Backbone atoms as SQL, in Angstrom:
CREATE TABLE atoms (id INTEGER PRIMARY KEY, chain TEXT, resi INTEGER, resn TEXT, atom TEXT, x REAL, y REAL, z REAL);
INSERT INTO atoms VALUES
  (1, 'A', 1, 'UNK', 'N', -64.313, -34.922, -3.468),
  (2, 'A', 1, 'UNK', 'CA', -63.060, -34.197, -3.457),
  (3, 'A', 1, 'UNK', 'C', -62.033, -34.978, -4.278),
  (4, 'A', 2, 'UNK', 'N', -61.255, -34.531, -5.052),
  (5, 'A', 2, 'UNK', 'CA', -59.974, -35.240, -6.030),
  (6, 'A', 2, 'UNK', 'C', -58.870, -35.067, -4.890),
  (7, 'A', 3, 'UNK', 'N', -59.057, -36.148, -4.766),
  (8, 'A', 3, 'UNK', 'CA', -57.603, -36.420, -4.141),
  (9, 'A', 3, 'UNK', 'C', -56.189, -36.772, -5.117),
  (10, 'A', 4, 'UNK', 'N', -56.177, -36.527, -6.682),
  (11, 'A', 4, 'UNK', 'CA', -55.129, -37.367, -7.158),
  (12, 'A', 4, 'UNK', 'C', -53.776, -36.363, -7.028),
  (13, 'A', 5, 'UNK', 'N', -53.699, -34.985, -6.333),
  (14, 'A', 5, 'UNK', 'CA', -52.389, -34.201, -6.093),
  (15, 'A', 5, 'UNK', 'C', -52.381, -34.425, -4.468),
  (16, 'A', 6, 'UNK', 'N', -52.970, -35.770, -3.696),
  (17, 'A', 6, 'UNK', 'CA', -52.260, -35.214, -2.626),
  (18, 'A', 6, 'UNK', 'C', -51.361, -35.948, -2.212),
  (19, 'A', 7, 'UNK', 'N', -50.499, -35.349, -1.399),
  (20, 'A', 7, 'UNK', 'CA', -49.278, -36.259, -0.904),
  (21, 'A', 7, 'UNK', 'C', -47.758, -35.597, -2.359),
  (22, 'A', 8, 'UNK', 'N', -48.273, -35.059, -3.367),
  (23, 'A', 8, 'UNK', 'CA', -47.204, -34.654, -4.022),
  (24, 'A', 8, 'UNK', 'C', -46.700, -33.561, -4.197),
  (25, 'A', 9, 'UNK', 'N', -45.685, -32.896, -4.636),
  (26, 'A', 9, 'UNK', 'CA', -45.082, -32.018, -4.706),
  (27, 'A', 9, 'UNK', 'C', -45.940, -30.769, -5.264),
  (28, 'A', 10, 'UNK', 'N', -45.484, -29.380, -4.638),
  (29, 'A', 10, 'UNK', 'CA', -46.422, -28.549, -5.981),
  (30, 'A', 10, 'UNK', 'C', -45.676, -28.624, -6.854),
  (31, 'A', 11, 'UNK', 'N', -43.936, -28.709, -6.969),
  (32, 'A', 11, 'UNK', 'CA', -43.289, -28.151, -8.581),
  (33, 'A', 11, 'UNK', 'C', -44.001, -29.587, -9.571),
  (34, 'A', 12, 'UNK', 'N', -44.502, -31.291, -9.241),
  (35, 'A', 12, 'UNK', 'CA', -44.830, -32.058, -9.530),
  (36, 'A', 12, 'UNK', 'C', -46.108, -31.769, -10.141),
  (37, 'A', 13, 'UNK', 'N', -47.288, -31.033, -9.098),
  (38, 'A', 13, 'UNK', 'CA', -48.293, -30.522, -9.954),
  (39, 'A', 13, 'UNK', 'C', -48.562, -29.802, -10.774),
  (40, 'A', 14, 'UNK', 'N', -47.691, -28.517, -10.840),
  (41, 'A', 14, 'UNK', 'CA', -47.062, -27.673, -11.763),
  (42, 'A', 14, 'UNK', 'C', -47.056, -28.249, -12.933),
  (43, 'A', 15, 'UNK', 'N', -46.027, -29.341, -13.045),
  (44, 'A', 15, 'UNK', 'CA', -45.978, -29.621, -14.355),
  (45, 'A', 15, 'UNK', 'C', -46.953, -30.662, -14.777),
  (46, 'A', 16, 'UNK', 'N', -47.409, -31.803, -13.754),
  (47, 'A', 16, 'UNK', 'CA', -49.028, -32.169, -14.559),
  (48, 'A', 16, 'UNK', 'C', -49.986, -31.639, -15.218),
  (49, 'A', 17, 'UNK', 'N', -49.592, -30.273, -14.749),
  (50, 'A', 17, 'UNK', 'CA', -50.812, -29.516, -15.067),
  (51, 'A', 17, 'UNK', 'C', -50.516, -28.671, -16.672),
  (52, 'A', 18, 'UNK', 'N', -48.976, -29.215, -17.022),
  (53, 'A', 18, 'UNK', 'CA', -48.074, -28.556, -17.739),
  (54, 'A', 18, 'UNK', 'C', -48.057, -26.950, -17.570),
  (55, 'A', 19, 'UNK', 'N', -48.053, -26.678, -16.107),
  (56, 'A', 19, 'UNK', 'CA', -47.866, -24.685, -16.637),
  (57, 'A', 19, 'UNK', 'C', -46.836, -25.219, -15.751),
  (58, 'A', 20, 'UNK', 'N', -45.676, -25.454, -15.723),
  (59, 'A', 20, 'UNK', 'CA', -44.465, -25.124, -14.431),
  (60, 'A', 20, 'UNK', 'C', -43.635, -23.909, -15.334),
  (61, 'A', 21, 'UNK', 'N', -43.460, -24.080, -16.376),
  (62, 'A', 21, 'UNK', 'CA', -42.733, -23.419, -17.147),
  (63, 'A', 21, 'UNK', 'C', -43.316, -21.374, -16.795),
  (64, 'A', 22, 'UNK', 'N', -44.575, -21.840, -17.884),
  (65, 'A', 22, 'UNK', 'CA', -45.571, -20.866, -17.381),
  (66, 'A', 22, 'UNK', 'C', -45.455, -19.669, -15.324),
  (67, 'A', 23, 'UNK', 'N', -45.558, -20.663, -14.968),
  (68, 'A', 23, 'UNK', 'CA', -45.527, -20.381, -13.741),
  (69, 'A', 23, 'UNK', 'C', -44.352, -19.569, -13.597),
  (70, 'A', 24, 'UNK', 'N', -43.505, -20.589, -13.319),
  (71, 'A', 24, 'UNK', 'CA', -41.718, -20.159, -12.996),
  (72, 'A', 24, 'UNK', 'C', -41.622, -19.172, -13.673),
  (73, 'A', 25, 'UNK', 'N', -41.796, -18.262, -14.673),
  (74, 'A', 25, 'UNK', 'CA', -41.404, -16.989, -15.784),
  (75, 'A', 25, 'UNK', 'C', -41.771, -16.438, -15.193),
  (76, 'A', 26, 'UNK', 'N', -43.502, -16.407, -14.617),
  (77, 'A', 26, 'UNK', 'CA', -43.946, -15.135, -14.118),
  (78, 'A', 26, 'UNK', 'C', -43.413, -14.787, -12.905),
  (79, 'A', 27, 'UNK', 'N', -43.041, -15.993, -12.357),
  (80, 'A', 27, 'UNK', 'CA', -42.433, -15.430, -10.491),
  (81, 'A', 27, 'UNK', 'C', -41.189, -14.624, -11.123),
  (82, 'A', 28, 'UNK', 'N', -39.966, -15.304, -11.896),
  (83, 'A', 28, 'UNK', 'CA', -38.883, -14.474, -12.435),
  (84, 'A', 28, 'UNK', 'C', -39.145, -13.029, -12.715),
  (85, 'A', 29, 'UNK', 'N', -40.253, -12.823, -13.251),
  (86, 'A', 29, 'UNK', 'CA', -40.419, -11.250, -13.593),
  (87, 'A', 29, 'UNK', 'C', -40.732, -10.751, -12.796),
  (88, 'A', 30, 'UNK', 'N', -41.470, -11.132, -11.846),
  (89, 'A', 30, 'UNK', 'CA', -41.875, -10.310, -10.679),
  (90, 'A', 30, 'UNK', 'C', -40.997, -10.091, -10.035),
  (91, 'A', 31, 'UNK', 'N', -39.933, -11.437, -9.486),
  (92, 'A', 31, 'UNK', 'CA', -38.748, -11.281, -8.562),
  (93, 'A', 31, 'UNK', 'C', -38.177, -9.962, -9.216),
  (94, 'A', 32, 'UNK', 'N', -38.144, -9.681, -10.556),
  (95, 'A', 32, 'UNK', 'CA', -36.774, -8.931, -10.897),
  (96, 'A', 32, 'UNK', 'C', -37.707, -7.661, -10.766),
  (97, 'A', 33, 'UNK', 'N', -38.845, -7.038, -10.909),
  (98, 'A', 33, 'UNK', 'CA', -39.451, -6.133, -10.656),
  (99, 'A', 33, 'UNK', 'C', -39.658, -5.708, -9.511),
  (100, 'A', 34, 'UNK', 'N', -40.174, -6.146, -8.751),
  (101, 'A', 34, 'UNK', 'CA', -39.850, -5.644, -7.163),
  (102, 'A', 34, 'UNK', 'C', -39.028, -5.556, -6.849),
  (103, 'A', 35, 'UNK', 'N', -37.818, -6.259, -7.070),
  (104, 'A', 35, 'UNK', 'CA', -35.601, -5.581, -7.079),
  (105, 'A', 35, 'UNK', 'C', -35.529, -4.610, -7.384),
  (106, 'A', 36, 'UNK', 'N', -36.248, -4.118, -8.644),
  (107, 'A', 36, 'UNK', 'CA', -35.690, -3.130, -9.445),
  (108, 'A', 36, 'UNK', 'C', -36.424, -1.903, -8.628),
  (109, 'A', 37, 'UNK', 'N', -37.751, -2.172, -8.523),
  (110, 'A', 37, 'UNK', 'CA', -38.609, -1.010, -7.415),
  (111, 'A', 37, 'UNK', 'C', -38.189, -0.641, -6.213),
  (112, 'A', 38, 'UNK', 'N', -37.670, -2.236, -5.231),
  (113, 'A', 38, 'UNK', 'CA', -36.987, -1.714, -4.084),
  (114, 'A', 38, 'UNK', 'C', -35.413, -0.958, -4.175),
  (115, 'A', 39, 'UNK', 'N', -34.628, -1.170, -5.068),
  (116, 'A', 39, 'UNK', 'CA', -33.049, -0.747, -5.455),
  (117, 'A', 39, 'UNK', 'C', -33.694, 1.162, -5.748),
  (118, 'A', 40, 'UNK', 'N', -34.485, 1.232, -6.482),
  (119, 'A', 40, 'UNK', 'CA', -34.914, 2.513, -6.935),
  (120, 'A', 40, 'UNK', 'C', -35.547, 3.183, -6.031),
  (121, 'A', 41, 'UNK', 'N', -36.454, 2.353, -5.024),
  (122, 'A', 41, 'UNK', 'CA', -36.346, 3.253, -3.885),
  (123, 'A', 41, 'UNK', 'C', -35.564, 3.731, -2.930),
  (124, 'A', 42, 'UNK', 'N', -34.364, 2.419, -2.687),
  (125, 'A', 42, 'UNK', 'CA', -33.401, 2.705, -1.376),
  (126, 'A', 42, 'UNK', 'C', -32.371, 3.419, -2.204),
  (127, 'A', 43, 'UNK', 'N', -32.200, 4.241, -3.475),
  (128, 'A', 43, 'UNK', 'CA', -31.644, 5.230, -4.233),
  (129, 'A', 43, 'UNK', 'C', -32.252, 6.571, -3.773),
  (130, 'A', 44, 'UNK', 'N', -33.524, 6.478, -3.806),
  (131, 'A', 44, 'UNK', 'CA', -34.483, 7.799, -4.333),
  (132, 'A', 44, 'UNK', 'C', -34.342, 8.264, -5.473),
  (133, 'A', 45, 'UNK', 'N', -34.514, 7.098, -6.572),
  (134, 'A', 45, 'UNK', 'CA', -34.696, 7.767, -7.919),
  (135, 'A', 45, 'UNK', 'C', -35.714, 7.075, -8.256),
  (136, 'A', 46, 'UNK', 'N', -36.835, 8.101, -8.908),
  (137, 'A', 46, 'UNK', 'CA', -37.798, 7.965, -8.906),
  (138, 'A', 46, 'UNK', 'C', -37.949, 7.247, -10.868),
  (139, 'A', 47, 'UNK', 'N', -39.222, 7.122, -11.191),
  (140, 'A', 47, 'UNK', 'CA', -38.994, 6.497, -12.337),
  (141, 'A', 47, 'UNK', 'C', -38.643, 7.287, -13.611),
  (142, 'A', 48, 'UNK', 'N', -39.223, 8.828, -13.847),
  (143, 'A', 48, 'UNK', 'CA', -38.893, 9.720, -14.683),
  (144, 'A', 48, 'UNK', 'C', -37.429, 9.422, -14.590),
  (145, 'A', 49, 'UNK', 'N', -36.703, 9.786, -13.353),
  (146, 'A', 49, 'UNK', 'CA', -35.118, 9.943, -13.878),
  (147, 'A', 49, 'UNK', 'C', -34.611, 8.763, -13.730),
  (148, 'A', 50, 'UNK', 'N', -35.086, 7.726, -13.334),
  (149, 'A', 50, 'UNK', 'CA', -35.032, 6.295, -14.420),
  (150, 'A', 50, 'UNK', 'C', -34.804, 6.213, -15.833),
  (151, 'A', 51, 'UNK', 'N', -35.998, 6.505, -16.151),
  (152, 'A', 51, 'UNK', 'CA', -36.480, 6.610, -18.003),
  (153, 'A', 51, 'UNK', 'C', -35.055, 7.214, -18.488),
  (154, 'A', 52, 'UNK', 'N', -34.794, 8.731, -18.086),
  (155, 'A', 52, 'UNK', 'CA', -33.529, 9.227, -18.048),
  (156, 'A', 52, 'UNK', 'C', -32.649, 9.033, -18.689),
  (157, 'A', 53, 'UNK', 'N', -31.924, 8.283, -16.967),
  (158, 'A', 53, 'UNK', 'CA', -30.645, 7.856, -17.177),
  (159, 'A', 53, 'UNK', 'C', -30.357, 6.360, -17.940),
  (160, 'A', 54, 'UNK', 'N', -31.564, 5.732, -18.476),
  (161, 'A', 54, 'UNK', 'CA', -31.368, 4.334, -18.778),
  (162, 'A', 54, 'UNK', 'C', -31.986, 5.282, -20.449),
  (163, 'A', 55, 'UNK', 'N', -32.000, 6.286, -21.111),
  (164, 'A', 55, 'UNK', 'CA', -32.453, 6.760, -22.918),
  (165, 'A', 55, 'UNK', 'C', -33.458, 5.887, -22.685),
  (166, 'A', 56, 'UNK', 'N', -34.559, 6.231, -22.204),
  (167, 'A', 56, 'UNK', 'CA', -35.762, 5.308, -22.191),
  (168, 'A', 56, 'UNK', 'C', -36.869, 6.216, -22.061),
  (169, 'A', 57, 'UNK', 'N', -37.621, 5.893, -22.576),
  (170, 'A', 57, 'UNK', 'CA', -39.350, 6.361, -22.512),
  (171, 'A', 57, 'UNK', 'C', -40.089, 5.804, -20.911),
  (172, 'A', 58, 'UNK', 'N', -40.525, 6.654, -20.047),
  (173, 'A', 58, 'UNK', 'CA', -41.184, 6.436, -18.950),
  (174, 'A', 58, 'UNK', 'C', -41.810, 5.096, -19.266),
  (175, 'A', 59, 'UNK', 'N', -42.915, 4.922, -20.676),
  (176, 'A', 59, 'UNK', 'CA', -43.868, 3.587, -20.838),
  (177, 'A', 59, 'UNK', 'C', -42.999, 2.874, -20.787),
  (178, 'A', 60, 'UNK', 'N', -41.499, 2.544, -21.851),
  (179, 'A', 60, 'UNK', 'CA', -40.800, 1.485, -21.873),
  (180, 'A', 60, 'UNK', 'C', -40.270, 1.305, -20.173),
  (181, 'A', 61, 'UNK', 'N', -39.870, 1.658, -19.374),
  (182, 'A', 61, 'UNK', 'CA', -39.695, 1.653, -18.253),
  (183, 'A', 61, 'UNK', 'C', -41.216, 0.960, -17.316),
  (184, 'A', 62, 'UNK', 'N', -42.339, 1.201, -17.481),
  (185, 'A', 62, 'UNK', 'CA', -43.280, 0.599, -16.411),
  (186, 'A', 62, 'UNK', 'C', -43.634, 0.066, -16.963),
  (187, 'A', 63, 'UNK', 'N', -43.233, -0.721, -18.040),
  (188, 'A', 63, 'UNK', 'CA', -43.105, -1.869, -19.386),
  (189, 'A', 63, 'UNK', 'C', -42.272, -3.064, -18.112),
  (190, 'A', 64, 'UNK', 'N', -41.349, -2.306, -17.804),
  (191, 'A', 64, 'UNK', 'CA', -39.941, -3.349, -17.650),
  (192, 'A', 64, 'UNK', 'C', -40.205, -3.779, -15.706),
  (193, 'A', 65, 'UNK', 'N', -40.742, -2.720, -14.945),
  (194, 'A', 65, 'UNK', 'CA', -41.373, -2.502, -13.771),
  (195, 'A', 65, 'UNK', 'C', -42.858, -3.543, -13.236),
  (196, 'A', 66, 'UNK', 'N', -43.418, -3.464, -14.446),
  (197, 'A', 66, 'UNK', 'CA', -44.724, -4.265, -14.151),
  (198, 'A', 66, 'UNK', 'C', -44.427, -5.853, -14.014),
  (199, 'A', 67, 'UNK', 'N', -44.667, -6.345, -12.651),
  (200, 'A', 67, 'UNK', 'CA', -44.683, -7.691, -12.901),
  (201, 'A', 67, 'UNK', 'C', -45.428, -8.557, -13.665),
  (202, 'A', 68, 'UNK', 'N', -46.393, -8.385, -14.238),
  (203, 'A', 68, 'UNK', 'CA', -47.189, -8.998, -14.810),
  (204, 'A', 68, 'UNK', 'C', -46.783, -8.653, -16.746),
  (205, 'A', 69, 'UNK', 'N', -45.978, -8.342, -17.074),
  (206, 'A', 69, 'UNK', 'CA', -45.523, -7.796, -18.150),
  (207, 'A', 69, 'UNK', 'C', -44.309, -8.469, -18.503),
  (208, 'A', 70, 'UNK', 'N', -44.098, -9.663, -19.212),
  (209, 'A', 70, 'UNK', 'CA', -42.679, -10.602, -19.570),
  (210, 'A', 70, 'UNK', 'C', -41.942, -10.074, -21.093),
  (211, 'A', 71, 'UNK', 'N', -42.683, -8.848, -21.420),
  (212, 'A', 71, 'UNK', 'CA', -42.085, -8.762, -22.489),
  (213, 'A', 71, 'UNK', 'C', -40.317, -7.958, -22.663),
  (214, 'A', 72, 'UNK', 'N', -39.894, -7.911, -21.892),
  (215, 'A', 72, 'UNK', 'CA', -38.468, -7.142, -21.258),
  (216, 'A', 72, 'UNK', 'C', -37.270, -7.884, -22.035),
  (217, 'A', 73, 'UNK', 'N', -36.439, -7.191, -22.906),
  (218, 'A', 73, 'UNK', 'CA', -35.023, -7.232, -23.168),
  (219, 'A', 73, 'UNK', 'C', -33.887, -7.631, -22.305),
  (220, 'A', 74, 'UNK', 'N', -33.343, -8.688, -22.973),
  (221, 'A', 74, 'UNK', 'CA', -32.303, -8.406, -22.171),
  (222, 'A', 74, 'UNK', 'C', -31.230, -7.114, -21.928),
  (223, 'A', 75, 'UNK', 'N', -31.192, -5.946, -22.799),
  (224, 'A', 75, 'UNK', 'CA', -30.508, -4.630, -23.373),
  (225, 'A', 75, 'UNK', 'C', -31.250, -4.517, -21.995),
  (226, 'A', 76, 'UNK', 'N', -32.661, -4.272, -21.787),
  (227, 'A', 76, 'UNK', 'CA', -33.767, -3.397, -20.906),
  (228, 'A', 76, 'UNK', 'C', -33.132, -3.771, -19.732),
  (229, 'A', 77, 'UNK', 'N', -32.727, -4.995, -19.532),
  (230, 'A', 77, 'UNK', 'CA', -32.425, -5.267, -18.186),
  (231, 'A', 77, 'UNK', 'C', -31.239, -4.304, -17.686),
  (232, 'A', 78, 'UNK', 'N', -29.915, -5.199, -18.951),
  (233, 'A', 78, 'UNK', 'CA', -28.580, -4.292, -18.334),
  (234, 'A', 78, 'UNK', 'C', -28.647, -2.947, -18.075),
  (235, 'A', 79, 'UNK', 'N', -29.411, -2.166, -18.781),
  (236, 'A', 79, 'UNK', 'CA', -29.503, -0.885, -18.959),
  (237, 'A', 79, 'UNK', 'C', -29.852, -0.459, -17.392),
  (238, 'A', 80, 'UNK', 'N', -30.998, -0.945, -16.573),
  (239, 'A', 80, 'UNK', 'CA', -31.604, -1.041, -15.536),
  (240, 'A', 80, 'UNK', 'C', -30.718, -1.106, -14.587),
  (241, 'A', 81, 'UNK', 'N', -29.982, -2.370, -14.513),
  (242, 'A', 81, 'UNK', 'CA', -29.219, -2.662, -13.521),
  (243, 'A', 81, 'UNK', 'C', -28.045, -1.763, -13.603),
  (244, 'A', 82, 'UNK', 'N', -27.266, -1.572, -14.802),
  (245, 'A', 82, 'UNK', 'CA', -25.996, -0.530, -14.664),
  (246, 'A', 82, 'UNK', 'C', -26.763, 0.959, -14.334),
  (247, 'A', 83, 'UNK', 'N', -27.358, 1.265, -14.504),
  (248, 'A', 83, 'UNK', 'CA', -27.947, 2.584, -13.945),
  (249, 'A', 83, 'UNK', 'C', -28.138, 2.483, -12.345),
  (250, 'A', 84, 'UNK', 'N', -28.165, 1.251, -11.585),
  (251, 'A', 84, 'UNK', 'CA', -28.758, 1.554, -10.394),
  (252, 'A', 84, 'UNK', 'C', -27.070, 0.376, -9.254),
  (253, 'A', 85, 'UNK', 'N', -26.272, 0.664, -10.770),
  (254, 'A', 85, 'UNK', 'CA', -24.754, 0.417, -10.092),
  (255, 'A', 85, 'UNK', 'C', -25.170, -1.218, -9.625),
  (256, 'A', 86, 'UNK', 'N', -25.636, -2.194, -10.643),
  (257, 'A', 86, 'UNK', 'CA', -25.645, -3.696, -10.336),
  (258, 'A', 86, 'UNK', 'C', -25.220, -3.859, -11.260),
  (259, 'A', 87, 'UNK', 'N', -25.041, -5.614, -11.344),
  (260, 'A', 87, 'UNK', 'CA', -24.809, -6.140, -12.497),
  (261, 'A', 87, 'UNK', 'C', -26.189, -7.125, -13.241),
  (262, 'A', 88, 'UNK', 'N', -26.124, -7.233, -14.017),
  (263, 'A', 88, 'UNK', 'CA', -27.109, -8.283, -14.255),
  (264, 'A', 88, 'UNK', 'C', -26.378, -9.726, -14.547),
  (265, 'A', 89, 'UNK', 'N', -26.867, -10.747, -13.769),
  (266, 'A', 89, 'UNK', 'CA', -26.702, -12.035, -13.753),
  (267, 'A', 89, 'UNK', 'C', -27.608, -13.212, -14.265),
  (268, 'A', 90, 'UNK', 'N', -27.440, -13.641, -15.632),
  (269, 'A', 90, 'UNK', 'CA', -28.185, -15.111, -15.997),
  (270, 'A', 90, 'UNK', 'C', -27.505, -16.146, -15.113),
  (271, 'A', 91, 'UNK', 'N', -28.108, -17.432, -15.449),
  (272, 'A', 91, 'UNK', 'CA', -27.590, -18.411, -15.150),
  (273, 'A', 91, 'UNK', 'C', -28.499, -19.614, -15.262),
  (274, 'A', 92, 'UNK', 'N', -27.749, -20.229, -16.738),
  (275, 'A', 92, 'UNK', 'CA', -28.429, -21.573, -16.464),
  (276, 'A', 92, 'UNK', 'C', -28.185, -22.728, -16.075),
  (277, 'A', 93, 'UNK', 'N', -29.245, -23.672, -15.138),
  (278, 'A', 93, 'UNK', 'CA', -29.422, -24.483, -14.306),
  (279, 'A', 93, 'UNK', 'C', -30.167, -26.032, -14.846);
């Protein structure tokens, strides 16, 4: 058994392993995709009148929906969030 990660951090192994970066993006997209799924459900707007009200193509929309999909605009975002009456917030740390 390799014992050389025990006793340390995961964000520590993360980056031994050099994916922390890697890692951390994909949780970000997901976090913001399941927001955007749960906000759109506790609306009842479904994704067609999503596409809609954000001048968007249904694909570009389950483009922006799929967690596993990092390719998203920042335009894609605001568009998202002012349609569902949020704001969108960066912030770097």
């Amino acid at each position: 058994m390799n014992k050389k990660h025990i006793g340390s951090s995961f964000d520590s192994f993360l980056e031994e392993e050099g994916i922390a970066a890697e890692v951390e993006n994909e949780a970000v997209k997901r976090l913001i995709s399941y927001n955007l799924l749960d906000e759109m459900k506790k609306q009842n707007i479904n994704k067609t009148e999503m596409a809609k009200k954000m001048s968007t193509s249904r694909a570009a929309l389950n483009r922006l929906l799929n967690p596993y999909n990092d390719s998203v605009t920042l335009s894609t975002l605001t568009k998202a969030a002012n349609v569902l009456g949020k704001r969108l917030v960066l912030q770097l740390q």
